[in-house]
CSV table of C-alpha atoms and ligand atoms in Angstrom, one decimal:
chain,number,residue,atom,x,y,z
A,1,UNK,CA,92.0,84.9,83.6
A,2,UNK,CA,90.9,81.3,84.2
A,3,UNK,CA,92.5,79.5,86.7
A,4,UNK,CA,95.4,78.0,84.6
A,5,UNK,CA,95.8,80.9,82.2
A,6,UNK,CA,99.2,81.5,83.3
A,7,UNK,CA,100.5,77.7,82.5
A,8,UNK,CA,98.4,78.2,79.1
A,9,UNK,CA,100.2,81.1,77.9
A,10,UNK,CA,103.5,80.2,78.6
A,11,UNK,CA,103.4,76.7,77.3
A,12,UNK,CA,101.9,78.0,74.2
A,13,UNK,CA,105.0,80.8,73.7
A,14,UNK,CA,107.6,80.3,71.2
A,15,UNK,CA,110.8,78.8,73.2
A,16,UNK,CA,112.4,82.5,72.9
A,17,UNK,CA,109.6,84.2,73.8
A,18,UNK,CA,109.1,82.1,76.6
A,19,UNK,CA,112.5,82.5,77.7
A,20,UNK,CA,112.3,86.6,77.4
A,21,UNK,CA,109.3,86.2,79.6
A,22,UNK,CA,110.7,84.7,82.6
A,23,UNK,CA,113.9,86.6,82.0
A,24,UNK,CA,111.9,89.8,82.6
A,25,UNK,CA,110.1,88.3,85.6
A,26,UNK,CA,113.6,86.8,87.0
A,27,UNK,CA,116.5,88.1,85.4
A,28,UNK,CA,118.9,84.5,86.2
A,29,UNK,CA,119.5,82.5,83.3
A,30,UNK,CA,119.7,79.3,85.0
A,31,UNK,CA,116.4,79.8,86.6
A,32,UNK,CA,114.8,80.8,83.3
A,33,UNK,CA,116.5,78.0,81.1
A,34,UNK,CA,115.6,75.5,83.7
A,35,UNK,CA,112.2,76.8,84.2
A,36,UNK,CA,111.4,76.7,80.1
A,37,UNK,CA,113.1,73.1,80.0
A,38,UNK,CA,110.4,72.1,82.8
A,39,UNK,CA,107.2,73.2,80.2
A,40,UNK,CA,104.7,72.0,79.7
A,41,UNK,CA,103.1,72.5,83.1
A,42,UNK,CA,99.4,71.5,83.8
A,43,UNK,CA,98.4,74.0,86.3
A,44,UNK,CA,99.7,77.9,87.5
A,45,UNK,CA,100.0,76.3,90.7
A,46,UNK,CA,102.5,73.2,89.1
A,47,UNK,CA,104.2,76.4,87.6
A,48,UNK,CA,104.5,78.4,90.6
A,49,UNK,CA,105.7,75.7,92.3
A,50,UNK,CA,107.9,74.8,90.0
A,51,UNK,CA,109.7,78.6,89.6
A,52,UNK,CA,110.3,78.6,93.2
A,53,UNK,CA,111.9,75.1,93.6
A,54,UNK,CA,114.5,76.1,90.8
A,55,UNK,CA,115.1,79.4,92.6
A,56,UNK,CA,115.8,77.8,95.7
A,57,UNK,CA,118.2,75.2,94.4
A,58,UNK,CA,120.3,78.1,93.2
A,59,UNK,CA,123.8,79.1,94.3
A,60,UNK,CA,124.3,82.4,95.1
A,61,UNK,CA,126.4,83.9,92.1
A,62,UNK,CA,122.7,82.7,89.9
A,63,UNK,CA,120.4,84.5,92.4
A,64,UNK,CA,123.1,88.1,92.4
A,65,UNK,CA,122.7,87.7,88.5
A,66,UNK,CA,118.6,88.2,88.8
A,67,UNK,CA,119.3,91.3,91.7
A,68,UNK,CA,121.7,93.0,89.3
A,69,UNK,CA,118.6,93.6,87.0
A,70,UNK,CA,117.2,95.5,90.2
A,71,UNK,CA,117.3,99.8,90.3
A,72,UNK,CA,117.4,100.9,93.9
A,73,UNK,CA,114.4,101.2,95.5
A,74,UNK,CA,114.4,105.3,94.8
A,75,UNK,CA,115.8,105.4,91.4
A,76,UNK,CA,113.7,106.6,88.9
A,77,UNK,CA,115.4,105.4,85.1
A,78,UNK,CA,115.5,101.4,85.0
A,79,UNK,CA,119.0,100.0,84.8
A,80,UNK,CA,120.7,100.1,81.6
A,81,UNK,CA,120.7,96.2,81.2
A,82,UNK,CA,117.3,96.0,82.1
A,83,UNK,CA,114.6,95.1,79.1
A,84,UNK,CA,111.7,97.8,78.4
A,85,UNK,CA,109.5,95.1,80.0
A,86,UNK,CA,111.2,95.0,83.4
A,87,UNK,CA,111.8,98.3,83.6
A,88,UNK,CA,108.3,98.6,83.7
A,89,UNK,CA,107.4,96.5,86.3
A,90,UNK,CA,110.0,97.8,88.7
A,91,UNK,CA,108.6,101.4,88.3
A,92,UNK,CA,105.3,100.5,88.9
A,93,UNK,CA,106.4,98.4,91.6
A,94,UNK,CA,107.9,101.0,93.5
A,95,UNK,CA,104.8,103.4,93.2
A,96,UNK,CA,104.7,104.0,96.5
A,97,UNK,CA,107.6,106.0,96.4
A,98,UNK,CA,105.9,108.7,94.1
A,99,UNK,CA,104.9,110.4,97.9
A,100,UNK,CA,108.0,110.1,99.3
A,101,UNK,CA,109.6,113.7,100.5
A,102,UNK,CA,113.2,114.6,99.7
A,103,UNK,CA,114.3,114.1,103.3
A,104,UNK,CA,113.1,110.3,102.7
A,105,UNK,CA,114.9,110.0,99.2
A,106,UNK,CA,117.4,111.4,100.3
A,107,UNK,CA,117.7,108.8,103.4
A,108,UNK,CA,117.2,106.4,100.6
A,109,UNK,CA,120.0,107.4,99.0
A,110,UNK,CA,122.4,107.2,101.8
A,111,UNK,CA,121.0,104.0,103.3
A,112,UNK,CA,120.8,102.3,100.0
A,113,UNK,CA,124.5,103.3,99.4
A,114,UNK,CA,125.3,102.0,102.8
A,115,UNK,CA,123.4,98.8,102.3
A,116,UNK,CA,125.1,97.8,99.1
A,117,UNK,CA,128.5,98.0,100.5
A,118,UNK,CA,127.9,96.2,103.5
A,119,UNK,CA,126.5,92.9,101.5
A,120,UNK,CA,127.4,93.7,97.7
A,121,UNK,CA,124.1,93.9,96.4
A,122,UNK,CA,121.3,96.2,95.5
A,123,UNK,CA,118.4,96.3,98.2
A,124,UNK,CA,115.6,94.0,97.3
A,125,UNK,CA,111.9,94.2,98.5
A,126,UNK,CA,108.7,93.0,97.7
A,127,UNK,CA,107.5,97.0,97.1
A,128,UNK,CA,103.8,96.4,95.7
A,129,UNK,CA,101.6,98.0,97.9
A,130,UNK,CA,104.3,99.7,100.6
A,131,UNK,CA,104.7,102.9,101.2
A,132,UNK,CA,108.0,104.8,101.4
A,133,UNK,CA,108.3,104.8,104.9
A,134,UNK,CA,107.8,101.2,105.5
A,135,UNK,CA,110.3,100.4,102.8
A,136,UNK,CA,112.7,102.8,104.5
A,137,UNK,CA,112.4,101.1,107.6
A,138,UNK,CA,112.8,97.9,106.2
A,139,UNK,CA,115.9,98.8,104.8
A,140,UNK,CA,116.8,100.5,108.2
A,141,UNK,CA,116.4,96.8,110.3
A,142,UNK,CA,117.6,94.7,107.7
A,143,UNK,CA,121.2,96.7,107.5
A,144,UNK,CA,121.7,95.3,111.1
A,145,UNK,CA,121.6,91.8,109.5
A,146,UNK,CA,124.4,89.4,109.0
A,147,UNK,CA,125.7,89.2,105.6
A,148,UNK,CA,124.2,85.4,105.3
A,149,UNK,CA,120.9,85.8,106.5
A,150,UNK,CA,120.5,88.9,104.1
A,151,UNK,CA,121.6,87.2,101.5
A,152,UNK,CA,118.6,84.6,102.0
A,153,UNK,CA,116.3,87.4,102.6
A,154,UNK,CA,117.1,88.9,99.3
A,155,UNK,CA,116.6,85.3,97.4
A,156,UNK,CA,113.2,85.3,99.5
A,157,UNK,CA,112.4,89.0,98.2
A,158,UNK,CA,113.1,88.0,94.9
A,159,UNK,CA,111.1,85.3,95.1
A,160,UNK,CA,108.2,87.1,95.9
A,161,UNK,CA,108.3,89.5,93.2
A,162,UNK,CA,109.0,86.9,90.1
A,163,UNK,CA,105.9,85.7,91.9
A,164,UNK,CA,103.9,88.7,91.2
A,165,UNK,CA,105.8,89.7,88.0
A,166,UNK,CA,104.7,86.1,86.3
A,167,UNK,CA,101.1,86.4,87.0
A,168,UNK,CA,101.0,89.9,86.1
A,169,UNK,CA,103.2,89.5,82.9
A,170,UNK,CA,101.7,86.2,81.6
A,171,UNK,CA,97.8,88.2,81.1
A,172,UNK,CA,97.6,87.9,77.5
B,1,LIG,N1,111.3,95.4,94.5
B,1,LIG,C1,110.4,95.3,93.5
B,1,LIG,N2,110.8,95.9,92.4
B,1,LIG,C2,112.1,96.4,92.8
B,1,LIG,C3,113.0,97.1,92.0
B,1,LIG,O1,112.8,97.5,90.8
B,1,LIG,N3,114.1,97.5,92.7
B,1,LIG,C4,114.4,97.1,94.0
B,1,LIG,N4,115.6,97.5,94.5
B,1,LIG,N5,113.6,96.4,94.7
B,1,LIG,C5,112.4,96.0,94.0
């Protein structure tokens, strides 16, 4: 990829392809819609830029519509709403669970179960590149959290992964 292959391919994409893109990276319509309205951009780095401002001006009923798209960190089917693309990326981004050992999906289980109804939402991390256990003890620390600083640190972990997800998607 050249350095502004990422701005190149999605300018170039029909408005609804386009739109299915960053869905799939970002599963908020407000973010997407604003983000396609906001094309052409010059550079990935205008792009980037550009995703994360949106995200960030968002309330927080837009950024629980793009964690809804989310499986728990653990679960192996993607969610039913989720598109074929998107389910792909989240099981690939959880690879590191594929050495986990039943006690730890099984604490998975019970700690995502407990996470969810303490703030209402799925667990979100960045998982590319962690293991299991460093996931589990992520989720371990951050259930000690008060409900609006986890909030943020969800939007921030979403974030991060639209992040990847763009620049992985957008290879033609
Ligand atoms: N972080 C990166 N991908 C995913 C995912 O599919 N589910 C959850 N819960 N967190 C993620």
């Amino acid at each position: 990829m050249t350095a502004d292959a990422l701005a190149q391919h999605i300018n170039a994409l029909a408005p609804q392809d386009a739109h299915q893109l960053l869905f799939d990276c970002c599963a908020c319509s407000q973010w997407a819609d604003s983000l396609l309205q906001s094309r052409p951009f010059d550079s990935d780095e205008r792009l980037l830029e550009c995703a994360d401002r949106i995200w960030k001006s968002l309330d927080e009923s837009a950024w629980r519509e793009a964690f809804t798209h989310h499986p728990r960190i653990g679960d192996q089917a993607p969610k039913p709403d989720q598109s074929q693309a998107s389910g792909e990326l989240s099981k690939s981004e959880q690879s590191g669970m594929a050495a986990a050992s039943e006690e730890t999906r099984a604490e998975f289980v019970r700690l995502n179960e407990e996470y969810e109804s303490r703030f209402g939402f799925v667990f979100l991390i960045c998982a590319s590149g962690k293991s299991a256990q460093e996931m589990l003890d992520t989720l371990r620390s951050r259930l000690n959290r008060d409900p609006e600083s986890e909030l943020a640190e969800a939007a921030e972990q979403q974030r991060l992964i639209t992040r990847l997800r763009l620049t992985k998607l957008a290879q033609p």
